[in-house]
Amino acid sequence: SRQLISFYTVVQNPNVTYLGMSDLGVLPPLWVRCDGSDPQHTCWIGAEPLTAANRLTGLNIYMVSCDGPTADKTRFANLEELKKEHKIRHHSSVVTAKGFARYELIAAAAMEDTIAESGSSISVDITWNGVEKILETPPLISAATLNIALESGDPRSPVFHLYRELQLLLALAEGLKMGVTEWPEPSESESALKLVQEFLTDLKKKLDGDCTFGNKNETETIKCDTAAVDSCIKSIFGERGDLDFTEQLWCKMKSKCVSSYQELIDCFTLVIKSLQHGEIQPWIHQGSSSFLSQLIQQSYLGKVEDVPLSGITPIQMLLEIGLEKLKKDYVSFFIGEPNTCSLLFQDYFISTSVDLQEQVHRVQKLHHMLEIMVSCTGLLQFRHENLFPLTQICMKYYKENPLDEKHVFQLPIRPALVKKFYQNDNPEVWKVEISSGHGQKEVKTTWQVSTSAPVEHGTSNNSGFLSDSTVNGSSEERLYFITMTQCSQVHFT
């Protein structure tokens, strides 16, 4: 590897004229992977050109070594020794030490059994100047960035009931696109048809004046889905109390009840006949644009058109009322957060001017954003002033990009906001960067510890990771990989 880097250096050197390569130009950087079998456990050697005015002036040569994992802190470097070695190597009298630490917050913030194993992660990156000792806790004057990547669908999420409804929407949308809909097995003994019949009977009694019917009982029934939600956030993420007729109908017919295409037809047949006969006069939200809402508006005038419930029509009708219901659910949350809805109502996430497939896709984006807000509210106790910029960041991204639950959203924050979650915890990554010089002549020495291997190769003790972890088994004895990056310069002019 050293020989290959040497060849690369000689070929680049404009002073070596006998090779006849003066017109070669600036080559791309060269990094050579090493097996770590040498005493220093070298895993990479790299060379990167230094240029000025498009002219090659020299090279930066890097040596990267990696050892571990280990819990033995006597193997950790001493900061003053690192500085001294850097000064000797680079003949410098003044050095600066910049720190970096990453803490995983989702595990620290979550109570036992509240977070399922998934690809979700909430961490904070902190940088600061004037490092005084290895593994020091970052000072509160540091700069910090929150990193959030969340996968939807955790059964223990307070908005899991919305996630289940969204899954039915996706199945209906896929059915419209592919021409085949797979109906789930009902999880309730009562059929959707029976529930719809009872629902319509109650409406008829209300119209006849036989009983008082309102949203209160219905809302209490629906809220059973969120009965297990923690009391401190139940009021924020519970069901709305202003469900109109089509939304309540959706709740009767959603996935836990509707189990076949024929049952769907039977349910809509009951509703349309009740409208045509004037047996019910349901109310709907102003601005509702679904096909069923149009039929309800016709019933106010005493004339409802005949609807052939065949083909994709029943599926599209169910998709439309579910889509409107979920849009209002998500909008209700964002309105509830002061100033967070400014971007929402730029007619993107709730637009009806695009086809149903795209509307469903945008509702998926709304749900993912809601999951992020839920996590930051429930786990990190974020307040409105913190959620506002995060919501703007998420909305801006999703107005320009497709749904991506692996995307890491980043939010600059004050370390004090999350300090209580990391101040007594060990970092996932801790790094000090010692540097001297300026501009082209700046050189750095980097020392880092991390809980995960920084490279896929070159660690001398991979086999000891599980055994050490089992023996120690304590956060105080966390295992770290130790990585050192040293830099030297070759100047051609």
CSV table of C-alpha atoms in Angstrom, one decimal:
chain,number,residue,atom,x,y,z
A,1,SER,CA,0.0,0.0,0.0
A,2,ARG,CA,2.8,2.4,0.9
A,3,GLN,CA,4.5,1.6,-2.4
A,4,LEU,CA,1.3,2.3,-4.4
A,5,ILE,CA,1.0,5.7,-2.7
A,6,SER,CA,4.7,6.3,-3.4
A,7,PHE,CA,4.1,5.6,-7.1
A,8,TYR,CA,1.1,7.9,-7.1
A,9,THR,CA,3.2,10.7,-5.4
A,10,VAL,CA,6.1,10.4,-7.9
A,11,VAL,CA,3.8,10.4,-10.9
A,12,GLN,CA,2.1,13.6,-9.6
A,13,ASN,CA,5.3,15.4,-8.8
A,14,PRO,CA,6.0,17.9,-11.6
A,15,ASN,CA,9.7,18.0,-10.6
A,16,VAL,CA,10.2,14.4,-11.7
A,17,THR,CA,10.5,15.2,-15.4
A,18,TYR,CA,12.1,12.1,-16.6
A,19,LEU,CA,8.9,10.1,-16.4
A,20,GLY,CA,7.4,12.3,-19.1
A,21,MET,CA,4.1,12.9,-17.3
A,22,SER,CA,4.2,16.6,-16.9
A,23,ASP,CA,0.9,16.9,-18.9
A,24,LEU,CA,-0.9,14.3,-16.8
A,25,GLY,CA,-3.0,16.8,-15.0
A,26,VAL,CA,-4.3,16.4,-11.4
A,27,LEU,CA,-5.3,12.9,-10.6
A,28,PRO,CA,-8.3,12.0,-8.4
A,29,PRO,CA,-7.6,11.2,-4.7
A,30,LEU,CA,-6.3,7.7,-4.1
A,31,TRP,CA,-7.3,5.6,-1.1
A,32,VAL,CA,-5.8,2.2,-0.5
A,33,ARG,CA,-7.5,-0.3,1.8
A,34,CYS,CA,-5.2,-2.2,4.1
A,35,ASP,CA,-5.8,-5.4,6.1
A,36,GLY,CA,-4.7,-4.0,9.5
A,37,SER,CA,-2.1,-6.7,10.0
A,38,ASP,CA,0.7,-4.3,10.8
A,39,PRO,CA,1.4,-3.3,14.5
A,40,GLN,CA,-0.4,0.0,14.0
A,41,HIS,CA,-3.5,-1.8,12.6
A,42,THR,CA,-3.5,0.5,9.5
A,43,CYS,CA,-6.8,0.2,7.6
A,44,TRP,CA,-6.5,3.0,5.1
A,45,ILE,CA,-3.7,5.0,3.4
A,46,GLY,CA,-4.8,7.9,1.4
A,47,ALA,CA,-3.4,10.7,-0.8
A,48,GLU,CA,-5.3,13.8,-1.9
A,49,PRO,CA,-3.9,16.5,-4.2
A,50,LEU,CA,-3.4,20.1,-3.0
A,51,THR,CA,-4.1,22.6,-5.8
A,52,ALA,CA,-3.8,26.4,-6.2
A,53,ALA,CA,-5.1,28.1,-9.3
A,54,ASN,CA,-5.8,24.7,-10.9
A,55,ARG,CA,-2.1,23.8,-10.4
A,56,LEU,CA,-0.9,20.9,-8.4
A,57,THR,CA,1.2,22.1,-5.4
A,58,GLY,CA,1.5,19.0,-3.3
A,59,LEU,CA,-0.3,16.1,-1.6
A,60,ASN,CA,-1.9,15.4,1.8
A,61,ILE,CA,-0.9,11.8,2.9
A,62,TYR,CA,-3.3,10.2,5.4
A,63,MET,CA,-2.7,7.1,7.6
A,64,VAL,CA,-5.8,5.7,9.3
A,65,SER,CA,-5.6,3.0,12.0
A,66,CYS,CA,-8.3,1.2,13.8
A,67,ASP,CA,-8.2,-1.0,16.9
A,68,GLY,CA,-10.7,-2.6,19.2
A,69,PRO,CA,-13.3,-3.1,20.3
A,70,THR,CA,-12.2,-2.6,23.9
A,71,ALA,CA,-13.5,-1.3,27.2
A,72,ASP,CA,-10.0,-0.8,28.5
A,73,LYS,CA,-9.6,3.0,28.9
A,74,THR,CA,-5.9,2.7,29.5
A,75,ARG,CA,-5.7,2.1,25.8
A,76,PHE,CA,-7.2,5.5,25.1
A,77,ALA,CA,-5.0,8.4,24.1
A,78,ASN,CA,-3.9,11.2,26.3
A,79,LEU,CA,-4.9,14.6,24.9
A,80,GLU,CA,-1.7,16.4,25.9
A,81,GLU,CA,0.4,13.6,24.3
A,82,LEU,CA,-1.7,13.9,21.1
A,83,LYS,CA,-1.0,17.6,21.0
A,84,LYS,CA,2.7,17.2,21.7
A,85,GLU,CA,3.1,14.5,19.0
A,86,HIS,CA,1.2,16.7,16.5
A,87,LYS,CA,3.5,19.7,17.2
A,88,ILE,CA,6.6,17.6,16.8
A,89,ARG,CA,5.4,16.0,13.5
A,90,HIS,CA,4.3,19.3,11.9
A,91,HIS,CA,6.8,21.7,13.6
A,92,SER,CA,4.0,23.9,14.9
A,93,SER,CA,3.9,25.8,18.1
A,94,VAL,CA,0.1,26.6,18.2
A,95,VAL,CA,-2.6,23.9,17.9
A,96,THR,CA,-6.4,24.0,18.3
A,97,ALA,CA,-8.5,21.1,19.6
A,98,LYS,CA,-12.1,20.8,18.3
A,99,GLY,CA,-14.5,18.2,19.7
A,100,PHE,CA,-17.3,16.2,18.3
A,101,ALA,CA,-19.7,13.9,20.1
A,102,ARG,CA,-22.8,11.9,19.0
A,103,TYR,CA,-25.3,10.7,21.5
A,104,GLU,CA,-28.2,8.3,20.8
A,105,LEU,CA,-31.3,9.9,22.4
A,106,ILE,CA,-34.2,7.6,21.5
A,107,ALA,CA,-33.0,4.9,23.9
A,108,ALA,CA,-32.1,7.3,26.6
A,109,ALA,CA,-35.5,9.1,26.4
A,110,ALA,CA,-37.7,6.1,25.9
A,111,MET,CA,-39.1,4.3,28.9
A,112,GLU,CA,-38.9,0.5,29.0
A,113,ASP,CA,-40.9,-1.3,26.3
A,114,THR,CA,-42.0,2.0,24.6
A,115,ILE,CA,-39.9,1.7,21.4
A,116,ALA,CA,-40.0,-1.3,19.1
A,117,GLU,CA,-36.9,-2.4,17.4
A,118,SER,CA,-36.8,-0.7,14.0
A,119,GLY,CA,-34.7,1.5,11.8
A,120,SER,CA,-35.8,4.6,13.9
A,121,SER,CA,-33.1,6.7,15.4
A,122,ILE,CA,-32.9,10.1,17.2
A,123,SER,CA,-29.4,11.3,17.9
A,124,VAL,CA,-27.7,14.6,18.5
A,125,ASP,CA,-24.4,15.7,17.0
A,126,ILE,CA,-22.4,18.3,19.1
A,127,THR,CA,-19.3,20.2,18.2
A,128,TRP,CA,-17.3,22.6,20.3
A,129,ASN,CA,-13.9,24.2,20.5
A,130,GLY,CA,-11.3,24.1,23.3
A,131,VAL,CA,-11.4,20.4,24.2
A,132,GLU,CA,-9.7,19.9,27.5
A,133,LYS,CA,-9.7,16.1,28.0
A,134,ILE,CA,-10.6,12.9,26.2
A,135,LEU,CA,-14.3,11.9,26.4
A,136,GLU,CA,-15.3,15.1,28.1
A,137,THR,CA,-19.0,16.1,28.1
A,138,PRO,CA,-19.7,18.9,25.6
A,139,PRO,CA,-20.2,22.3,27.2
A,140,LEU,CA,-23.6,24.0,26.8
A,141,ILE,CA,-22.1,26.7,24.6
A,142,SER,CA,-21.5,24.0,21.9
A,143,ALA,CA,-23.3,23.8,18.5
A,144,ALA,CA,-25.8,20.9,18.3
A,145,THR,CA,-27.8,19.3,15.5
A,146,LEU,CA,-30.7,16.9,16.1
A,147,ASN,CA,-30.8,13.9,13.7
A,148,ILE,CA,-34.2,12.2,13.2
A,149,ALA,CA,-34.9,9.1,11.1
A,150,LEU,CA,-38.2,7.4,11.9
A,151,GLU,CA,-40.1,4.4,10.5
A,152,SER,CA,-43.8,4.5,10.8
A,153,GLY,CA,-45.9,1.7,12.2
A,154,ASP,CA,-44.8,1.1,15.8
A,155,PRO,CA,-47.8,-0.5,17.5
A,156,ARG,CA,-47.0,1.4,20.7
A,157,SER,CA,-47.1,4.8,18.9
A,158,PRO,CA,-50.0,7.1,20.1
A,159,VAL,CA,-50.9,7.6,16.4
A,160,PHE,CA,-50.9,3.9,15.5
A,161,HIS,CA,-54.7,4.0,15.0
A,162,LEU,CA,-54.1,6.5,12.2
A,163,TYR,CA,-51.3,4.3,10.8
A,164,ARG,CA,-53.8,1.4,10.5
A,165,GLU,CA,-56.3,3.5,8.7
A,166,LEU,CA,-53.6,4.7,6.4
A,167,GLN,CA,-52.7,1.1,5.6
A,168,LEU,CA,-56.3,0.5,4.4
A,169,LEU,CA,-56.1,3.6,2.2
A,170,LEU,CA,-52.9,2.2,0.7
A,171,ALA,CA,-54.6,-1.1,0.0
A,172,LEU,CA,-57.6,0.5,-1.6
A,173,ALA,CA,-55.3,2.7,-3.7
A,174,GLU,CA,-53.3,-0.3,-4.8
A,175,GLY,CA,-56.5,-2.1,-5.6
A,176,LEU,CA,-57.7,0.7,-7.9
A,177,LYS,CA,-54.3,0.7,-9.6
A,178,MET,CA,-53.9,-3.1,-10.0
A,179,GLY,CA,-57.6,-4.0,-10.3
A,180,VAL,CA,-57.4,-6.5,-7.3
A,181,THR,CA,-58.1,-5.7,-3.7
A,182,GLU,CA,-57.1,-8.1,-0.9
A,183,TRP,CA,-59.6,-7.8,2.0
A,184,PRO,CA,-58.3,-8.5,5.5
A,185,GLU,CA,-59.9,-11.0,7.9
A,186,PRO,CA,-62.3,-9.1,10.2
A,187,SER,CA,-61.0,-8.6,13.7
A,188,GLU,CA,-64.5,-7.9,15.1
A,189,SER,CA,-67.4,-10.4,15.4
A,190,GLU,CA,-69.8,-7.7,14.2
A,191,SER,CA,-70.0,-7.3,10.4
A,192,ALA,CA,-69.6,-3.9,8.7
A,193,LEU,CA,-73.1,-4.2,7.3
A,194,LYS,CA,-74.6,-4.6,10.8
A,195,LEU,CA,-72.7,-1.6,12.1
A,196,VAL,CA,-73.8,0.5,9.2
A,197,GLN,CA,-77.4,-0.6,9.7
A,198,GLU,CA,-77.3,0.4,13.4
A,199,PHE,CA,-75.6,3.7,12.4
A,200,LEU,CA,-78.4,4.6,9.9
A,201,THR,CA,-81.1,3.5,12.3
A,202,ASP,CA,-79.8,6.0,14.9
A,203,LEU,CA,-79.8,8.7,12.3
A,204,LYS,CA,-83.4,7.9,11.3
A,205,LYS,CA,-84.5,8.1,15.0
A,206,LYS,CA,-82.8,11.4,15.2
A,207,LEU,CA,-84.7,12.7,12.2
A,208,ASP,CA,-87.9,11.3,13.6
A,209,GLY,CA,-87.2,13.0,17.0
A,210,ASP,CA,-87.3,9.7,18.9
A,211,CYS,CA,-83.8,10.3,20.5
A,212,THR,CA,-81.0,12.7,20.8
A,213,PHE,CA,-78.1,11.7,18.6
A,214,GLY,CA,-74.8,13.4,18.6
A,215,ASN,CA,-71.1,12.9,18.1
A,216,LYS,CA,-70.3,12.3,21.8
A,217,ASN,CA,-71.1,8.6,22.0
A,218,GLU,CA,-69.5,7.9,18.6
A,219,THR,CA,-66.4,9.8,19.6
A,220,GLU,CA,-66.2,7.8,22.9
A,221,THR,CA,-66.5,4.5,20.9
A,222,ILE,CA,-63.8,5.5,18.5
A,223,LYS,CA,-61.4,6.7,21.2
A,224,CYS,CA,-61.1,3.1,22.4
A,225,ASP,CA,-58.4,2.7,19.8
A,226,THR,CA,-56.2,5.1,21.8
A,227,ALA,CA,-57.1,3.9,25.3
A,228,ALA,CA,-53.6,2.8,25.9
A,229,VAL,CA,-52.0,6.2,25.0
A,230,ASP,CA,-50.0,7.8,27.8
A,231,SER,CA,-52.1,10.4,29.6
A,232,CYS,CA,-49.7,13.2,29.0
A,233,ILE,CA,-50.1,13.1,25.2
A,234,LYS,CA,-53.5,11.4,24.9
A,235,SER,CA,-55.3,14.7,24.5
A,236,ILE,CA,-53.0,15.8,21.6
A,237,PHE,CA,-53.3,12.6,19.5
A,238,GLY,CA,-56.8,11.3,20.2
A,239,GLU,CA,-59.6,11.2,17.7
A,240,ARG,CA,-61.3,14.4,16.6
A,241,GLY,CA,-64.6,15.1,18.1
A,242,ASP,CA,-66.2,16.7,15.0
A,243,LEU,CA,-66.5,13.6,12.7
A,244,ASP,CA,-69.1,14.2,10.1
A,245,PHE,CA,-71.4,11.5,8.5
A,246,THR,CA,-68.9,10.2,5.9
A,247,GLU,CA,-66.1,10.1,8.5
A,248,GLN,CA,-68.2,8.1,10.9
A,249,LEU,CA,-69.2,5.8,8.1
A,250,TRP,CA,-65.5,5.3,7.3
A,251,CYS,CA,-64.9,4.3,10.9
A,252,LYS,CA,-67.7,1.7,10.7
A,253,MET,CA,-66.4,0.3,7.4
A,254,LYS,CA,-62.6,0.4,7.9
A,255,SER,CA,-60.3,-2.6,7.9
A,256,LYS,CA,-61.4,-4.2,11.1
A,257,CYS,CA,-64.9,-4.6,9.8
A,258,VAL,CA,-65.2,-4.7,6.0
A,259,SER,CA,-64.1,-8.1,4.8
A,260,SER,CA,-65.3,-8.4,1.2
A,261,TYR,CA,-66.1,-6.5,-2.0
A,262,GLN,CA,-69.8,-7.6,-1.7
A,263,GLU,CA,-70.1,-6.4,1.8
A,264,LEU,CA,-68.7,-3.0,0.7
A,265,ILE,CA,-71.4,-2.9,-2.0
A,266,ASP,CA,-74.1,-3.8,0.5
A,267,CYS,CA,-73.0,-1.1,2.9
A,268,PHE,CA,-73.1,1.7,0.2
A,269,THR,CA,-76.4,0.3,-1.1
A,270,LEU,CA,-78.0,0.8,2.4
A,271,VAL,CA,-76.6,4.4,2.6
A,272,ILE,CA,-77.7,5.4,-0.9
A,273,LYS,CA,-81.3,4.0,-0.4
A,274,SER,CA,-81.6,5.8,2.9
A,275,LEU,CA,-80.6,9.1,1.1
A,276,GLN,CA,-82.9,8.5,-1.8
A,277,HIS,CA,-85.9,7.8,0.5
A,278,GLY,CA,-85.2,10.8,2.6
A,279,GLU,CA,-84.8,8.7,5.7
A,280,ILE,CA,-81.7,10.5,6.8
A,281,GLN,CA,-80.3,14.0,6.4
A,282,PRO,CA,-76.7,13.7,7.5
A,283,TRP,CA,-74.4,16.7,7.9
A,284,ILE,CA,-71.0,16.9,6.3
A,285,HIS,CA,-68.1,19.2,6.5
A,286,GLN,CA,-68.1,22.2,4.3
A,287,GLY,CA,-65.8,21.6,1.3
A,288,SER,CA,-66.2,17.8,1.3
A,289,SER,CA,-65.7,16.8,-2.3
A,290,SER,CA,-66.1,13.0,-2.2
A,291,PHE,CA,-68.7,11.3,-4.5
A,292,LEU,CA,-70.7,10.3,-1.4
A,293,SER,CA,-70.6,13.9,-0.2
A,294,GLN,CA,-72.1,15.0,-3.5
A,295,LEU,CA,-74.9,12.5,-3.1
A,296,ILE,CA,-75.6,13.8,0.4
A,297,GLN,CA,-75.7,17.4,-1.0
A,298,GLN,CA,-78.2,16.1,-3.6
A,299,SER,CA,-80.4,14.6,-0.8
A,300,TYR,CA,-80.8,18.1,0.7
A,301,LEU,CA,-82.6,19.0,-2.5
A,302,GLY,CA,-84.7,15.8,-2.4
A,303,LYS,CA,-83.2,14.1,-5.5
A,304,VAL,CA,-80.4,11.6,-5.4
A,305,GLU,CA,-79.1,10.0,-8.6
A,306,ASP,CA,-79.0,6.3,-9.1
A,307,VAL,CA,-75.5,4.9,-8.7
A,308,PRO,CA,-74.4,1.7,-10.3
A,309,LEU,CA,-72.3,0.1,-7.5
A,310,SER,CA,-70.1,-2.1,-9.8
A,311,GLY,CA,-66.5,-2.2,-10.9
A,312,ILE,CA,-64.2,0.1,-9.0
A,313,THR,CA,-66.9,2.5,-8.0
A,314,PRO,CA,-67.5,1.2,-4.4
A,315,ILE,CA,-63.7,0.9,-3.8
A,316,GLN,CA,-63.2,4.5,-5.0
A,317,MET,CA,-66.0,5.8,-2.9
A,318,LEU,CA,-64.5,4.2,0.3
A,319,LEU,CA,-61.1,5.5,-0.6
A,320,GLU,CA,-62.4,9.0,-1.1
A,321,ILE,CA,-64.2,9.2,2.3
A,322,GLY,CA,-61.2,7.7,4.1
A,323,LEU,CA,-58.8,10.1,2.3
A,324,GLU,CA,-60.9,13.1,3.4
A,325,LYS,CA,-61.1,11.8,7.0
A,326,LEU,CA,-57.4,11.3,7.3
A,327,LYS,CA,-56.5,14.6,5.7
A,328,LYS,CA,-58.6,16.3,8.4
A,329,ASP,CA,-57.0,14.2,11.1
A,330,TYR,CA,-53.5,15.3,10.2
A,331,VAL,CA,-54.5,18.9,9.5
A,332,SER,CA,-56.2,19.0,12.9
A,333,PHE,CA,-52.9,18.2,14.6
A,334,PHE,CA,-50.9,20.7,12.7
A,335,ILE,CA,-53.4,23.4,13.3
A,336,GLY,CA,-53.2,22.5,17.0
A,337,GLU,CA,-49.6,23.4,16.9
A,338,PRO,CA,-49.3,27.3,16.8
A,339,ASN,CA,-47.8,28.6,13.5
A,340,THR,CA,-46.9,25.1,12.2
A,341,CYS,CA,-49.5,25.1,9.5
A,342,SER,CA,-48.2,28.0,7.5
A,343,LEU,CA,-46.7,25.7,4.9
A,344,LEU,CA,-49.4,23.1,5.1
A,345,PHE,CA,-52.0,25.2,3.5
A,346,GLN,CA,-50.1,26.0,0.4
A,347,ASP,CA,-52.4,23.5,-1.3
A,348,TYR,CA,-49.9,20.7,-1.6
A,349,PHE,CA,-50.5,18.1,1.1
A,350,ILE,CA,-54.3,18.4,1.1
A,351,SER,CA,-54.8,19.3,-2.6
A,352,THR,CA,-57.6,17.6,-4.4
A,353,SER,CA,-56.4,18.8,-7.8
A,354,VAL,CA,-54.2,15.8,-8.3
A,355,ASP,CA,-55.3,12.2,-8.8
A,356,LEU,CA,-56.3,9.9,-5.9
A,357,GLN,CA,-53.0,7.9,-6.0
A,358,GLU,CA,-51.0,11.1,-5.6
A,359,GLN,CA,-53.3,12.3,-2.8
A,360,VAL,CA,-52.7,9.1,-0.9
A,361,HIS,CA,-49.0,9.5,-1.4
A,362,ARG,CA,-49.1,13.0,0.1
A,363,VAL,CA,-51.1,11.8,3.0
A,364,GLN,CA,-48.4,9.2,3.6
A,365,LYS,CA,-46.0,12.1,3.9
A,366,LEU,CA,-48.3,13.8,6.4
A,367,HIS,CA,-48.3,10.7,8.5
A,368,HIS,CA,-44.6,10.4,8.5
A,369,MET,CA,-44.2,14.0,9.6
A,370,LEU,CA,-46.8,13.4,12.3
A,371,GLU,CA,-44.8,10.4,13.6
A,372,ILE,CA,-41.7,12.6,13.8
A,373,MET,CA,-43.7,15.3,15.8
A,374,VAL,CA,-45.1,12.6,18.1
A,375,SER,CA,-41.7,11.2,18.9
A,376,CYS,CA,-40.2,14.7,19.6
A,377,THR,CA,-43.2,15.6,21.7
A,378,GLY,CA,-43.6,12.3,23.7
A,379,LEU,CA,-39.9,11.3,24.0
A,380,LEU,CA,-38.0,14.6,24.0
A,381,GLN,CA,-40.8,16.8,25.5
A,382,PHE,CA,-40.4,19.4,22.7
A,383,ARG,CA,-42.5,22.5,22.9
A,384,HIS,CA,-44.2,24.5,20.2
A,385,GLU,CA,-41.2,26.7,19.6
A,386,ASN,CA,-39.1,23.6,18.8
A,387,LEU,CA,-41.7,21.8,16.7
A,388,PHE,CA,-42.3,24.8,14.5
A,389,PRO,CA,-38.9,24.9,12.7
A,390,LEU,CA,-38.8,21.0,12.6
A,391,THR,CA,-42.2,21.0,10.9
A,392,GLN,CA,-41.0,23.5,8.4
A,393,ILE,CA,-37.9,21.5,7.6
A,394,CYS,CA,-40.0,18.3,7.1
A,395,MET,CA,-42.7,20.0,5.0
A,396,LYS,CA,-40.1,21.7,2.8
A,397,TYR,CA,-38.4,18.4,2.2
A,398,TYR,CA,-41.6,16.6,1.4
A,399,LYS,CA,-42.9,19.2,-1.0
A,400,GLU,CA,-39.8,18.5,-3.1
A,401,ASN,CA,-39.1,14.8,-2.5
A,402,PRO,CA,-40.9,11.5,-2.5
A,403,LEU,CA,-41.7,9.6,0.7
A,404,ASP,CA,-38.5,8.4,2.4
A,405,GLU,CA,-38.7,7.0,5.9
A,406,LYS,CA,-34.9,6.5,6.0
A,407,HIS,CA,-34.2,10.2,5.4
A,408,VAL,CA,-32.5,11.9,8.3
A,409,PHE,CA,-34.1,15.2,9.1
A,410,GLN,CA,-31.7,17.6,10.9
A,411,LEU,CA,-32.6,20.4,13.2
A,412,PRO,CA,-30.1,22.9,14.8
A,413,ILE,CA,-30.9,23.1,18.6
A,414,ARG,CA,-29.4,24.3,21.8
A,415,PRO,CA,-27.6,21.5,23.7
A,416,ALA,CA,-29.5,22.4,26.9
A,417,LEU,CA,-32.7,21.2,25.2
A,418,VAL,CA,-31.6,17.6,25.3
A,419,LYS,CA,-28.8,17.6,27.8
A,420,LYS,CA,-30.8,15.7,30.4
A,421,PHE,CA,-30.9,12.7,27.9
A,422,TYR,CA,-27.2,12.5,27.4
A,423,GLN,CA,-25.4,14.1,30.3
A,424,ASN,CA,-25.1,10.8,32.2
A,425,ASP,CA,-24.8,8.6,29.1
A,426,ASN,CA,-21.9,7.4,27.0
A,427,PRO,CA,-21.5,8.8,23.5
A,428,GLU,CA,-21.9,6.6,20.4
A,429,VAL,CA,-19.0,8.6,18.8
A,430,TRP,CA,-16.5,10.9,20.5
A,431,LYS,CA,-13.8,12.7,18.5
A,432,VAL,CA,-11.1,15.3,18.9
A,433,GLU,CA,-9.5,17.0,15.9
A,434,ILE,CA,-6.1,18.7,16.6
A,435,SER,CA,-5.1,21.1,13.9
A,436,SER,CA,-2.5,23.6,13.0
A,437,GLY,CA,-1.7,25.9,10.1
A,438,HIS,CA,-4.1,27.6,7.8
A,439,GLY,CA,-5.4,27.2,4.3
A,440,GLN,CA,-3.4,24.8,2.1
A,441,LYS,CA,-0.9,24.3,5.0
A,442,GLU,CA,-3.5,23.2,7.5
A,443,VAL,CA,-2.9,19.7,8.9
A,444,LYS,CA,-5.0,17.6,11.3
A,445,THR,CA,-4.6,14.7,13.7
A,446,THR,CA,-7.9,13.0,14.6
A,447,TRP,CA,-8.5,10.6,17.4
A,448,GLN,CA,-11.9,8.9,17.7
A,449,VAL,CA,-13.8,6.3,19.7
A,450,SER,CA,-17.1,4.8,18.4
A,451,THR,CA,-19.4,2.0,19.5
A,452,SER,CA,-19.6,0.7,15.9
A,453,ALA,CA,-16.7,-0.2,13.6
A,454,PRO,CA,-15.8,2.8,11.5
A,455,VAL,CA,-14.6,0.4,8.7
A,456,GLU,CA,-15.7,-3.1,7.6
A,457,HIS,CA,-12.2,-4.4,7.8
A,458,GLY,CA,-9.0,-3.9,9.7
A,459,THR,CA,-10.1,-4.3,13.3
A,460,SER,CA,-7.8,-6.6,15.2
A,461,ASN,CA,-10.3,-7.9,17.7
A,462,ASN,CA,-13.7,-8.4,16.1
A,463,SER,CA,-14.1,-11.9,17.6
A,464,GLY,CA,-14.0,-10.4,21.1
A,465,PHE,CA,-16.9,-8.0,20.7
A,466,LEU,CA,-19.7,-10.4,21.8
A,467,SER,CA,-17.7,-12.1,24.5
A,468,ASP,CA,-16.6,-8.8,26.1
A,469,SER,CA,-20.1,-7.4,25.8
A,470,THR,CA,-21.5,-10.5,27.6
A,471,VAL,CA,-18.9,-10.4,30.4
A,472,ASN,CA,-19.1,-6.7,31.1
A,473,GLY,CA,-22.8,-6.2,30.2
A,474,SER,CA,-22.9,-2.7,31.6
A,475,SER,CA,-23.1,0.8,30.0
A,476,GLU,CA,-20.2,1.8,32.2
A,477,GLU,CA,-18.1,-0.8,30.3
A,478,ARG,CA,-19.2,0.2,26.8
A,479,LEU,CA,-16.9,-1.2,24.1
A,480,TYR,CA,-15.3,1.2,21.8
A,481,PHE,CA,-13.3,1.1,18.5
A,482,ILE,CA,-10.4,3.4,18.5
A,483,THR,CA,-9.5,5.2,15.3
A,484,MET,CA,-6.6,7.5,14.6
A,485,THR,CA,-6.1,9.6,11.5
A,486,GLN,CA,-2.7,11.2,11.0
A,487,CYS,CA,-1.8,13.6,8.2
A,488,SER,CA,1.4,14.7,6.6
A,489,GLN,CA,2.1,16.9,3.6
A,490,VAL,CA,4.3,16.7,0.5
A,491,HIS,CA,5.0,20.0,-1.2
A,492,PHE,CA,6.1,20.1,-4.8
A,493,THR,CA,6.7,23.9,-4.9
